[in-house]
């Protein structure tokens, strides 16, 4: 039996994603009702500029008073697609207090305040879902939280920012420099006017914090994530990667330590072998590898952003939240029982590709090799290229702690024969 | 607060998957308890041969009386990893009647009797989960049923049988014929002694029925799925595929018709372009593409079989079923409200690669082309290779209904100048 009183949905924000969410709720009403077990009704849409025309969104639903909308008391589910910390946080909290479940696409807020928000949802017996916050349409949070609930996830390795992947892909395919590729991304709408959140890795770091928390049943905050963007990646780095049979990707990497007693989360550009499936993720697509004890390696791939894909994830959560409302239950909330410490970047163990500008004279390689040995960073390969008294030395190491590599580089810079450290890049996915 | 009375789990079957399930339940008891919210206890394991040693499975839990085990009355969740129709069906039904939720990995049973079993689960207010029935560890059923619950799935295209993918991959990489590649698969444990279920496409067809049903919210039974295996695929077919920049894969394809009013489900070998991500799925891996209106194209990739991967999927379902038991609720069940008719294979529209042995004389091509035209099958390319009075003609068509192509082939066989139709293969993924 389908109940006839509709579930009421409030939409906060009506930009690219919000418009698409409103459109699907309206045009797919029958399907959604059948899947939920009750009709749903868009009860209000909070916007900043009510006079802007939004195709398919009835003007009478628009309001500028988001606070009043979430406090109406008859709202079953609030969809938050405003983004940013405030007023999103206050509105979500208020929605919980008034008995509404919340579906959010807000990675920054979840990464910063996820624990507080989850606790508030539990306190008020409502749901907090946010599949859209990570990797757009790609189902990732639900698989990690539910499908892999009986498994032990050891590693999450992924491309979770489409803007930076577009830029790095362009640099790789055309040989362009960073600025040139960024300009193209901006012109094509893949990068925002102020690209900082994307290119400096803030967006990916927020997603890494969310993924690590769910994967390891541990609280991981945005500030726990080591973050490096792609602004320093040069055409030379990409060319060096190619020489190694690699490409450069901005990766979000969440790992359990070898002894299983701690975790790390980090975002940085890295070389990965062309044979790795992530290497072939082109343009603005996202893909995430999950390695777990029983399942082995799983990959999830798809569009990581955009109005319709993000709306797909929001709607999936909306259906779940509505079903739970009808069944008077809630879905699985935060699981942070493991309480594993989050180790600093220095504890991460990986491989490195280091380019040095050195004097072209006998003994330099011996000096450099000695510095690596003193810091117990074992060298895998060295490539030397001489040119007019100068030379470039490219060193690829075996696996070593990041702190040891940092100390090695520090010491290398002090060598008279080393004119400069041209680049340091981690090598992943092997 | 964690409740202290444990949830009781009965395991039916203790082969490769069952042993791994029992091992994880025992060795990861603390993690599972924390994730579920209550401890779980393995209450009994039904086996056929109780004297066989099973590492990590306490001998005192073994019983040969599966019926008595599911009827004990104190079992919260029954895990069925026996496979086959009977006694699995009776045991599952009995489990429902005694108040137990069921987690099953049984694709054959679900494809044949899914509707009846779902109805029985609803009647007894318990859950029926079966993520492990399709594509092993790859989360697919939950993403389709829950993550994409607010989206409209138009197509599911995947490699869902590891044995056949291993064989076709070997044929592609080594040039071997079918028998030779099958022998290697058998020797390495990728194919069973009787490989019929895999190589004739029965296994993949069962999975296609399950996927189509969930994707389209429509009942699709095993008998609704058009099925062709890989036993007729020759080294020449693989070589022809290569010439076209393609490879051959056994695909499960579930599609909504262009007008959206019907669906089709089929399993057959097909050529796909090397540029398609499914083309690079090697060995016994599985991968499934899902195309939906809002999300666009998503891909899910991972190990499609094996004890530990399948156990991972079973355990994820076990955690969900246990959580629901604690919350006194049930998860989303069968959704078949759309009731779309399942069209026969003749209605499928796709492209074809046809190899003909013809007499090498003038006018043959014109004759052949006329037959295609008469059946309104439009030709994309023709390649002609003459050899000692004989010639091979390779025709690749534009998209046409399968029935039209079948009629074309029928008519071609009747031409005096056509000595034989060497092979017909569909071309997908473009």
PDB file of C-alpha atoms in Angstrom, chain B residues 80-350:
ATOM      1  CA  UNK B  80      23.194 -19.834   1.571  1.00  0.00           C
ATOM      2  CA  UNK B  81      26.280 -20.695  -0.471  1.00  0.00           C
ATOM      3  CA  UNK B  82      25.194 -24.126  -1.686  1.00  0.00           C
ATOM      4  CA  UNK B  83      24.152 -23.029  -5.181  1.00  0.00           C
ATOM      5  CA  UNK B  84      21.673 -24.690  -7.535  1.00  0.00           C
ATOM      6  CA  UNK B  85      17.896 -24.731  -7.292  1.00  0.00           C
ATOM      7  CA  UNK B  86      17.218 -27.483  -4.755  1.00  0.00           C
ATOM      8  CA  UNK B  87      17.652 -27.861  -1.841  1.00  0.00           C
ATOM      9  CA  UNK B  88      18.616 -24.163  -1.755  1.00  0.00           C
ATOM     10  CA  UNK B  89      15.103 -22.959  -2.585  1.00  0.00           C
ATOM     11  CA  UNK B  90      13.403 -25.048   0.098  1.00  0.00           C
ATOM     12  CA  UNK B  91      15.989 -24.119   2.700  1.00  0.00           C
ATOM     13  CA  UNK B  92      15.677 -20.399   1.973  1.00  0.00           C
ATOM     14  CA  UNK B  93      11.899 -20.557   2.071  1.00  0.00           C
ATOM     15  CA  UNK B  94      12.047 -22.444   5.339  1.00  0.00           C
ATOM     16  CA  UNK B  95      14.490 -19.885   6.752  1.00  0.00           C
ATOM     17  CA  UNK B  96      12.040 -17.079   5.924  1.00  0.00           C
ATOM     18  CA  UNK B  97       9.192 -18.988   7.583  1.00  0.00           C
ATOM     19  CA  UNK B  98      11.271 -19.251  10.720  1.00  0.00           C
ATOM     20  CA  UNK B  99      11.997 -15.555  10.825  1.00  0.00           C
ATOM     21  CA  UNK B 100      15.513 -15.538   9.412  1.00  0.00           C
ATOM     22  CA  UNK B 101      16.810 -13.122   6.805  1.00  0.00           C
ATOM     23  CA  UNK B 102      18.792 -14.720   4.001  1.00  0.00           C
ATOM     24  CA  UNK B 103      22.042 -13.795   2.297  1.00  0.00           C
ATOM     25  CA  UNK B 104      22.571 -15.827  -0.852  1.00  0.00           C
ATOM     26  CA  UNK B 105      25.206 -16.081  -3.567  1.00  0.00           C
ATOM     27  CA  UNK B 106      22.929 -18.220  -5.736  1.00  0.00           C
ATOM     28  CA  UNK B 107      22.545 -16.599  -9.166  1.00  0.00           C
ATOM     29  CA  UNK B 108      20.740 -19.560 -10.731  1.00  0.00           C
ATOM     30  CA  UNK B 109      18.086 -19.624  -8.027  1.00  0.00           C
ATOM     31  CA  UNK B 110      17.640 -15.836  -7.957  1.00  0.00           C
ATOM     32  CA  UNK B 111      17.332 -15.656 -11.742  1.00  0.00           C
ATOM     33  CA  UNK B 112      14.752 -18.453 -11.798  1.00  0.00           C
ATOM     34  CA  UNK B 113      12.791 -17.778  -8.626  1.00  0.00           C
ATOM     35  CA  UNK B 114      13.678 -14.259  -7.521  1.00  0.00           C
ATOM     36  CA  UNK B 115      10.114 -12.995  -7.556  1.00  0.00           C
ATOM     37  CA  UNK B 116       8.751 -15.854  -5.458  1.00  0.00           C
ATOM     38  CA  UNK B 117      11.607 -15.576  -2.964  1.00  0.00           C
ATOM     39  CA  UNK B 118      11.264 -11.796  -2.667  1.00  0.00           C
ATOM     40  CA  UNK B 119       7.543 -12.188  -2.007  1.00  0.00           C
ATOM     41  CA  UNK B 120       8.232 -14.771   0.677  1.00  0.00           C
ATOM     42  CA  UNK B 121      10.762 -12.466   2.337  1.00  0.00           C
ATOM     43  CA  UNK B 122       8.244  -9.613   2.380  1.00  0.00           C
ATOM     44  CA  UNK B 123       5.548 -11.903   3.781  1.00  0.00           C
ATOM     45  CA  UNK B 124       7.769 -12.843   6.705  1.00  0.00           C
ATOM     46  CA  UNK B 125       9.227  -9.352   7.229  1.00  0.00           C
ATOM     47  CA  UNK B 126      12.787 -10.460   6.600  1.00  0.00           C
ATOM     48  CA  UNK B 127      15.523  -9.573   4.106  1.00  0.00           C
ATOM     49  CA  UNK B 128      16.831 -11.320   1.021  1.00  0.00           C
ATOM     50  CA  UNK B 129      20.248 -10.029  -0.066  1.00  0.00           C
ATOM     51  CA  UNK B 130      22.395 -11.451  -2.866  1.00  0.00           C
ATOM     52  CA  UNK B 131      25.208  -9.092  -3.865  1.00  0.00           C
ATOM     53  CA  UNK B 132      27.521 -12.098  -4.224  1.00  0.00           C
ATOM     54  CA  UNK B 133      25.309 -13.602  -6.947  1.00  0.00           C
ATOM     55  CA  UNK B 134      26.551 -11.143  -9.568  1.00  0.00           C
ATOM     56  CA  UNK B 135      30.180 -10.256 -10.280  1.00  0.00           C
ATOM     57  CA  UNK B 136      31.636 -11.558  -7.019  1.00  0.00           C
ATOM     58  CA  UNK B 137      33.089  -8.825  -4.869  1.00  0.00           C
ATOM     59  CA  UNK B 138      32.098  -5.977  -7.155  1.00  0.00           C
ATOM     60  CA  UNK B 139      29.387  -3.875  -5.535  1.00  0.00           C
ATOM     61  CA  UNK B 140      26.756  -3.850  -8.251  1.00  0.00           C
ATOM     62  CA  UNK B 141      23.355  -4.828  -6.907  1.00  0.00           C
ATOM     63  CA  UNK B 142      23.469  -2.298  -4.080  1.00  0.00           C
ATOM     64  CA  UNK B 143      24.636   0.566  -6.331  1.00  0.00           C
ATOM     65  CA  UNK B 144      21.960  -0.274  -8.912  1.00  0.00           C
ATOM     66  CA  UNK B 145      19.209  -0.697  -6.347  1.00  0.00           C
ATOM     67  CA  UNK B 146      20.131   2.107  -3.973  1.00  0.00           C
ATOM     68  CA  UNK B 147      22.695   4.553  -5.360  1.00  0.00           C
ATOM     69  CA  UNK B 148      20.891   4.811  -8.700  1.00  0.00           C
ATOM     70  CA  UNK B 149      17.396   4.632  -7.171  1.00  0.00           C
ATOM     71  CA  UNK B 150      16.724   8.202  -8.277  1.00  0.00           C
ATOM     72  CA  UNK B 151      18.115   7.787 -11.774  1.00  0.00           C
ATOM     73  CA  UNK B 152      16.917   6.056 -14.938  1.00  0.00           C
ATOM     74  CA  UNK B 153      19.189   3.213 -16.030  1.00  0.00           C
ATOM     75  CA  UNK B 154      19.169   2.724 -19.787  1.00  0.00           C
ATOM     76  CA  UNK B 155      21.820   0.097 -20.296  1.00  0.00           C
ATOM     77  CA  UNK B 156      23.937  -2.391 -18.408  1.00  0.00           C
ATOM     78  CA  UNK B 157      26.842  -3.817 -20.390  1.00  0.00           C
ATOM     79  CA  UNK B 158      29.306  -6.069 -18.745  1.00  0.00           C
ATOM     80  CA  UNK B 159      31.704  -8.929 -18.475  1.00  0.00           C
ATOM     81  CA  UNK B 160      30.162 -11.008 -15.707  1.00  0.00           C
ATOM     82  CA  UNK B 161      31.779 -14.396 -16.208  1.00  0.00           C
ATOM     83  CA  UNK B 162      35.446 -14.779 -15.363  1.00  0.00           C
ATOM     84  CA  UNK B 163      35.958 -18.196 -16.961  1.00  0.00           C
ATOM     85  CA  UNK B 164      34.885 -17.110 -20.429  1.00  0.00           C
ATOM     86  CA  UNK B 165      36.806 -13.862 -20.137  1.00  0.00           C
ATOM     87  CA  UNK B 166      39.922 -15.809 -19.249  1.00  0.00           C
ATOM     88  CA  UNK B 167      39.455 -18.074 -22.291  1.00  0.00           C
ATOM     89  CA  UNK B 168      38.758 -15.213 -24.727  1.00  0.00           C
ATOM     90  CA  UNK B 169      41.641 -13.189 -23.294  1.00  0.00           C
ATOM     91  CA  UNK B 170      43.992 -16.144 -23.861  1.00  0.00           C
ATOM     92  CA  UNK B 171      42.702 -16.599 -27.409  1.00  0.00           C
ATOM     93  CA  UNK B 172      43.281 -12.904 -28.033  1.00  0.00           C
ATOM     94  CA  UNK B 173      46.734 -12.687 -26.503  1.00  0.00           C
ATOM     95  CA  UNK B 174      48.160 -15.991 -27.790  1.00  0.00           C
ATOM     96  CA  UNK B 175      46.203 -16.683 -30.968  1.00  0.00           C
ATOM     97  CA  UNK B 176      45.102 -20.012 -29.497  1.00  0.00           C
ATOM     98  CA  UNK B 177      41.877 -21.707 -30.519  1.00  0.00           C
ATOM     99  CA  UNK B 178      38.952 -22.217 -28.182  1.00  0.00           C
ATOM    100  CA  UNK B 179      39.793 -25.769 -27.056  1.00  0.00           C
ATOM    101  CA  UNK B 180      43.393 -24.959 -26.340  1.00  0.00           C
ATOM    102  CA  UNK B 181      42.437 -21.897 -24.290  1.00  0.00           C
ATOM    103  CA  UNK B 182      39.772 -23.872 -22.427  1.00  0.00           C
ATOM    104  CA  UNK B 183      42.357 -26.507 -21.542  1.00  0.00           C
ATOM    105  CA  UNK B 184      44.608 -23.843 -20.082  1.00  0.00           C
ATOM    106  CA  UNK B 185      41.714 -22.362 -18.115  1.00  0.00           C
ATOM    107  CA  UNK B 186      40.878 -25.801 -16.742  1.00  0.00           C
ATOM    108  CA  UNK B 187      44.492 -26.523 -15.826  1.00  0.00           C
ATOM    109  CA  UNK B 188      44.745 -23.237 -13.948  1.00  0.00           C
ATOM    110  CA  UNK B 189      41.467 -23.727 -12.100  1.00  0.00           C
ATOM    111  CA  UNK B 190      39.596 -20.973 -13.963  1.00  0.00           C
ATOM    112  CA  UNK B 191      37.234 -23.479 -15.584  1.00  0.00           C
ATOM    113  CA  UNK B 192      35.430 -26.335 -13.895  1.00  0.00           C
ATOM    114  CA  UNK B 193      35.723 -29.957 -15.017  1.00  0.00           C
ATOM    115  CA  UNK B 194      32.326 -29.521 -16.657  1.00  0.00           C
ATOM    116  CA  UNK B 195      32.552 -25.980 -18.002  1.00  0.00           C
ATOM    117  CA  UNK B 196      29.078 -25.946 -19.589  1.00  0.00           C
ATOM    118  CA  UNK B 197      27.485 -23.422 -17.230  1.00  0.00           C
ATOM    119  CA  UNK B 198      30.236 -20.925 -17.989  1.00  0.00           C
ATOM    120  CA  UNK B 199      31.125 -21.495 -21.642  1.00  0.00           C
ATOM    121  CA  UNK B 200      27.529 -21.857 -22.836  1.00  0.00           C
ATOM    122  CA  UNK B 201      26.605 -18.596 -21.138  1.00  0.00           C
ATOM    123  CA  UNK B 202      24.161 -20.007 -18.548  1.00  0.00           C
ATOM    124  CA  UNK B 203      26.003 -18.377 -15.665  1.00  0.00           C
ATOM    125  CA  UNK B 204      26.169 -14.996 -17.396  1.00  0.00           C
ATOM    126  CA  UNK B 205      22.520 -15.239 -18.454  1.00  0.00           C
ATOM    127  CA  UNK B 206      21.411 -15.760 -14.853  1.00  0.00           C
ATOM    128  CA  UNK B 207      23.378 -12.672 -13.864  1.00  0.00           C
ATOM    129  CA  UNK B 208      21.910 -10.704 -16.781  1.00  0.00           C
ATOM    130  CA  UNK B 209      18.408 -11.599 -15.630  1.00  0.00           C
ATOM    131  CA  UNK B 210      19.177 -10.372 -12.103  1.00  0.00           C
ATOM    132  CA  UNK B 211      20.817  -7.159 -13.308  1.00  0.00           C
ATOM    133  CA  UNK B 212      18.067  -6.352 -15.813  1.00  0.00           C
ATOM    134  CA  UNK B 213      15.376  -6.874 -13.196  1.00  0.00           C
ATOM    135  CA  UNK B 214      17.008  -4.481 -10.752  1.00  0.00           C
ATOM    136  CA  UNK B 215      18.083  -1.925 -13.355  1.00  0.00           C
ATOM    137  CA  UNK B 216      14.683  -1.643 -15.014  1.00  0.00           C
ATOM    138  CA  UNK B 217      12.396  -2.294 -12.009  1.00  0.00           C
ATOM    139  CA  UNK B 218      10.874  -5.106 -14.004  1.00  0.00           C
ATOM    140  CA  UNK B 219      10.726  -8.858 -13.620  1.00  0.00           C
ATOM    141  CA  UNK B 220      13.244 -10.505 -15.932  1.00  0.00           C
ATOM    142  CA  UNK B 221      13.562 -14.254 -15.677  1.00  0.00           C
ATOM    143  CA  UNK B 222      16.399 -16.451 -16.796  1.00  0.00           C
ATOM    144  CA  UNK B 223      14.269 -17.710 -19.700  1.00  0.00           C
ATOM    145  CA  UNK B 224      13.796 -14.131 -20.909  1.00  0.00           C
ATOM    146  CA  UNK B 225      17.516 -13.803 -21.589  1.00  0.00           C
ATOM    147  CA  UNK B 226      18.831 -14.598 -25.082  1.00  0.00           C
ATOM    148  CA  UNK B 227      21.881 -16.754 -24.576  1.00  0.00           C
ATOM    149  CA  UNK B 228      24.846 -17.718 -26.761  1.00  0.00           C
ATOM    150  CA  UNK B 229      28.076 -19.110 -25.382  1.00  0.00           C
ATOM    151  CA  UNK B 230      31.652 -18.868 -26.606  1.00  0.00           C
ATOM    152  CA  UNK B 231      32.170 -22.431 -27.867  1.00  0.00           C
ATOM    153  CA  UNK B 232      31.784 -21.361 -31.490  1.00  0.00           C
ATOM    154  CA  UNK B 233      34.242 -18.484 -31.264  1.00  0.00           C
ATOM    155  CA  UNK B 234      37.253 -19.282 -33.428  1.00  0.00           C
ATOM    156  CA  UNK B 235      40.788 -17.996 -33.650  1.00  0.00           C
ATOM    157  CA  UNK B 236      39.717 -16.525 -36.992  1.00  0.00           C
ATOM    158  CA  UNK B 237      36.956 -14.518 -35.281  1.00  0.00           C
ATOM    159  CA  UNK B 238      39.479 -13.104 -32.855  1.00  0.00           C
ATOM    160  CA  UNK B 239      41.832 -12.268 -35.741  1.00  0.00           C
ATOM    161  CA  UNK B 240      38.987 -10.572 -37.627  1.00  0.00           C
ATOM    162  CA  UNK B 241      38.161  -8.562 -34.521  1.00  0.00           C
ATOM    163  CA  UNK B 242      41.779  -7.423 -34.305  1.00  0.00           C
ATOM    164  CA  UNK B 243      41.697  -6.283 -37.921  1.00  0.00           C
ATOM    165  CA  UNK B 244      38.781  -4.057 -36.970  1.00  0.00           C
ATOM    166  CA  UNK B 245      40.574  -2.695 -33.893  1.00  0.00           C
ATOM    167  CA  UNK B 246      38.360  -4.816 -31.673  1.00  0.00           C
ATOM    168  CA  UNK B 247      38.517  -7.745 -29.309  1.00  0.00           C
ATOM    169  CA  UNK B 248      35.921 -10.402 -28.540  1.00  0.00           C
ATOM    170  CA  UNK B 249      34.232 -10.544 -25.118  1.00  0.00           C
ATOM    171  CA  UNK B 250      31.268 -12.490 -23.788  1.00  0.00           C
ATOM    172  CA  UNK B 251      28.938  -9.654 -22.855  1.00  0.00           C
ATOM    173  CA  UNK B 252      25.798  -9.494 -20.782  1.00  0.00           C
ATOM    174  CA  UNK B 253      23.724  -6.640 -22.189  1.00  0.00           C
ATOM    175  CA  UNK B 254      20.508  -5.342 -20.655  1.00  0.00           C
ATOM    176  CA  UNK B 255      18.894  -2.483 -22.553  1.00  0.00           C
ATOM    177  CA  UNK B 256      15.869  -0.287 -22.426  1.00  0.00           C
ATOM    178  CA  UNK B 257      14.393   0.119 -25.937  1.00  0.00           C
ATOM    179  CA  UNK B 258      14.686   3.487 -27.684  1.00  0.00           C
ATOM    180  CA  UNK B 259      11.055   4.324 -26.862  1.00  0.00           C
ATOM    181  CA  UNK B 260      11.568   3.231 -23.266  1.00  0.00           C
ATOM    182  CA  UNK B 261       8.585   0.921 -23.363  1.00  0.00           C
ATOM    183  CA  UNK B 262      10.345  -2.439 -23.305  1.00  0.00           C
ATOM    184  CA  UNK B 263      13.628  -4.007 -22.322  1.00  0.00           C
ATOM    185  CA  UNK B 264      15.915  -6.752 -23.611  1.00  0.00           C
ATOM    186  CA  UNK B 265      18.494  -8.936 -21.927  1.00  0.00           C
ATOM    187  CA  UNK B 266      21.040 -11.035 -23.755  1.00  0.00           C
ATOM    188  CA  UNK B 267      24.366 -12.791 -23.413  1.00  0.00           C
ATOM    189  CA  UNK B 268      26.566 -13.448 -26.408  1.00  0.00           C
ATOM    190  CA  UNK B 269      30.101 -12.991 -27.655  1.00  0.00           C
ATOM    191  CA  UNK B 270      30.606  -9.611 -29.287  1.00  0.00           C
ATOM    192  CA  UNK B 271      33.338  -7.525 -30.801  1.00  0.00           C
ATOM    193  CA  UNK B 272      34.099  -4.344 -28.859  1.00  0.00           C
ATOM    194  CA  UNK B 273      36.579  -1.641 -29.830  1.00  0.00           C
ATOM    195  CA  UNK B 274      39.953  -1.780 -28.097  1.00  0.00           C
ATOM    196  CA  UNK B 275      39.311   1.779 -26.957  1.00  0.00           C
ATOM    197  CA  UNK B 276      36.342   0.644 -24.879  1.00  0.00           C
ATOM    198  CA  UNK B 277      37.268   0.177 -21.202  1.00  0.00           C
ATOM    199  CA  UNK B 278      35.759  -3.330 -21.215  1.00  0.00           C
ATOM    200  CA  UNK B 279      38.287  -4.358 -23.883  1.00  0.00           C
ATOM    201  CA  UNK B 280      41.098  -4.073 -21.356  1.00  0.00           C
ATOM    202  CA  UNK B 281      39.478  -6.315 -18.777  1.00  0.00           C
ATOM    203  CA  UNK B 282      41.941  -9.174 -18.665  1.00  0.00           C
ATOM    204  CA  UNK B 283      41.964 -12.736 -17.361  1.00  0.00           C
ATOM    205  CA  UNK B 284      39.131 -13.679 -15.014  1.00  0.00           C
ATOM    206  CA  UNK B 285      38.241 -10.117 -13.974  1.00  0.00           C
ATOM    207  CA  UNK B 286      34.711  -8.787 -14.303  1.00  0.00           C
ATOM    208  CA  UNK B 287      33.578  -5.278 -15.167  1.00  0.00           C
ATOM    209  CA  UNK B 288      30.190  -3.760 -15.695  1.00  0.00           C
ATOM    210  CA  UNK B 289      29.232  -0.517 -17.413  1.00  0.00           C
ATOM    211  CA  UNK B 290      26.029   1.131 -16.317  1.00  0.00           C
ATOM    212  CA  UNK B 291      24.573   3.935 -18.438  1.00  0.00           C
ATOM    213  CA  UNK B 292      21.875   6.080 -16.899  1.00  0.00           C
ATOM    214  CA  UNK B 293      20.115   9.306 -17.813  1.00  0.00           C
ATOM    215  CA  UNK B 294      21.594  11.521 -15.104  1.00  0.00           C
ATOM    216  CA  UNK B 295      24.765   9.767 -13.974  1.00  0.00           C
ATOM    217  CA  UNK B 296      26.047   9.037 -17.476  1.00  0.00           C
ATOM    218  CA  UNK B 297      28.449   6.083 -17.782  1.00  0.00           C
ATOM    219  CA  UNK B 298      29.704   4.389 -14.663  1.00  0.00           C
ATOM    220  CA  UNK B 299      32.039   1.414 -14.537  1.00  0.00           C
ATOM    221  CA  UNK B 300      32.501  -1.120 -11.774  1.00  0.00           C
ATOM    222  CA  UNK B 301      35.525  -3.396 -11.959  1.00  0.00           C
ATOM    223  CA  UNK B 302      37.017  -6.153  -9.844  1.00  0.00           C
ATOM    224  CA  UNK B 303      37.438  -9.854  -9.202  1.00  0.00           C
ATOM    225  CA  UNK B 304      34.237 -11.575 -10.305  1.00  0.00           C
ATOM    226  CA  UNK B 305      34.731 -14.840  -8.477  1.00  0.00           C
ATOM    227  CA  UNK B 306      36.881 -16.658  -5.951  1.00  0.00           C
ATOM    228  CA  UNK B 307      36.396 -17.565  -2.324  1.00  0.00           C
ATOM    229  CA  UNK B 308      37.569 -14.386  -0.624  1.00  0.00           C
ATOM    230  CA  UNK B 309      36.015 -11.866  -3.062  1.00  0.00           C
ATOM    231  CA  UNK B 310      32.669 -13.646  -2.973  1.00  0.00           C
ATOM    232  CA  UNK B 311      32.888 -13.832   0.816  1.00  0.00           C
ATOM    233  CA  UNK B 312      33.439 -10.053   0.909  1.00  0.00           C
ATOM    234  CA  UNK B 313      30.111  -9.536  -0.857  1.00  0.00           C
ATOM    235  CA  UNK B 314      28.369 -12.064   1.407  1.00  0.00           C
ATOM    236  CA  UNK B 315      29.728 -10.364   4.512  1.00  0.00           C
ATOM    237  CA  UNK B 316      28.592  -6.922   3.340  1.00  0.00           C
ATOM    238  CA  UNK B 317      25.095  -8.303   2.966  1.00  0.00           C
ATOM    239  CA  UNK B 318      25.347 -10.058   6.319  1.00  0.00           C
ATOM    240  CA  UNK B 319      26.166  -6.765   8.047  1.00  0.00           C
ATOM    241  CA  UNK B 320      23.184  -5.104   6.329  1.00  0.00           C
ATOM    242  CA  UNK B 321      20.808  -7.936   7.229  1.00  0.00           C
ATOM    243  CA  UNK B 322      22.003  -7.919  10.854  1.00  0.00           C
ATOM    244  CA  UNK B 323      21.644  -4.132  11.155  1.00  0.00           C
ATOM    245  CA  UNK B 324      18.109  -4.400   9.836  1.00  0.00           C
ATOM    246  CA  UNK B 325      17.332  -7.161  12.329  1.00  0.00           C
ATOM    247  CA  UNK B 326      18.509  -4.939  15.156  1.00  0.00           C
ATOM    248  CA  UNK B 327      16.495  -1.975  13.878  1.00  0.00           C
ATOM    249  CA  UNK B 328      13.510  -4.266  13.326  1.00  0.00           C
ATOM    250  CA  UNK B 329      13.241  -3.161   9.725  1.00  0.00           C
ATOM    251  CA  UNK B 330      14.043  -4.537   6.301  1.00  0.00           C
ATOM    252  CA  UNK B 331      16.030  -3.157   3.398  1.00  0.00           C
ATOM    253  CA  UNK B 332      14.661  -2.362  -0.058  1.00  0.00           C
ATOM    254  CA  UNK B 333      13.192  -5.498  -1.617  1.00  0.00           C
ATOM    255  CA  UNK B 334      12.221  -6.330  -5.163  1.00  0.00           C
ATOM    256  CA  UNK B 335      11.138  -3.318  -7.185  1.00  0.00           C
ATOM    257  CA  UNK B 336       9.215  -4.468 -10.253  1.00  0.00           C
ATOM    258  CA  UNK B 337       6.614  -1.737 -10.506  1.00  0.00           C
ATOM    259  CA  UNK B 338       7.611  -0.723 -14.030  1.00  0.00           C
ATOM    260  CA  UNK B 339       6.415  -4.086 -15.432  1.00  0.00           C
ATOM    261  CA  UNK B 340       8.061  -3.455 -18.781  1.00  0.00           C
ATOM    262  CA  UNK B 341       7.691  -6.248 -21.331  1.00  0.00           C
ATOM    263  CA  UNK B 342      10.882  -8.129 -22.159  1.00  0.00           C
ATOM    264  CA  UNK B 343      11.277  -8.116 -25.943  1.00  0.00           C
ATOM    265  CA  UNK B 344      12.731 -11.054 -27.871  1.00  0.00           C
ATOM    266  CA  UNK B 345      16.199 -11.015 -29.396  1.00  0.00           C
ATOM    267  CA  UNK B 346      14.797 -10.134 -32.821  1.00  0.00           C
ATOM    268  CA  UNK B 347      13.956  -6.662 -31.515  1.00  0.00           C
ATOM    269  CA  UNK B 348      17.490  -5.929 -30.383  1.00  0.00           C
ATOM    270  CA  UNK B 349      19.169  -3.307 -32.551  1.00  0.00           C
ATOM    271  CA  UNK B 350      22.915  -3.530 -32.942  1.00  0.00           C
TER     272      UNK B 350
END
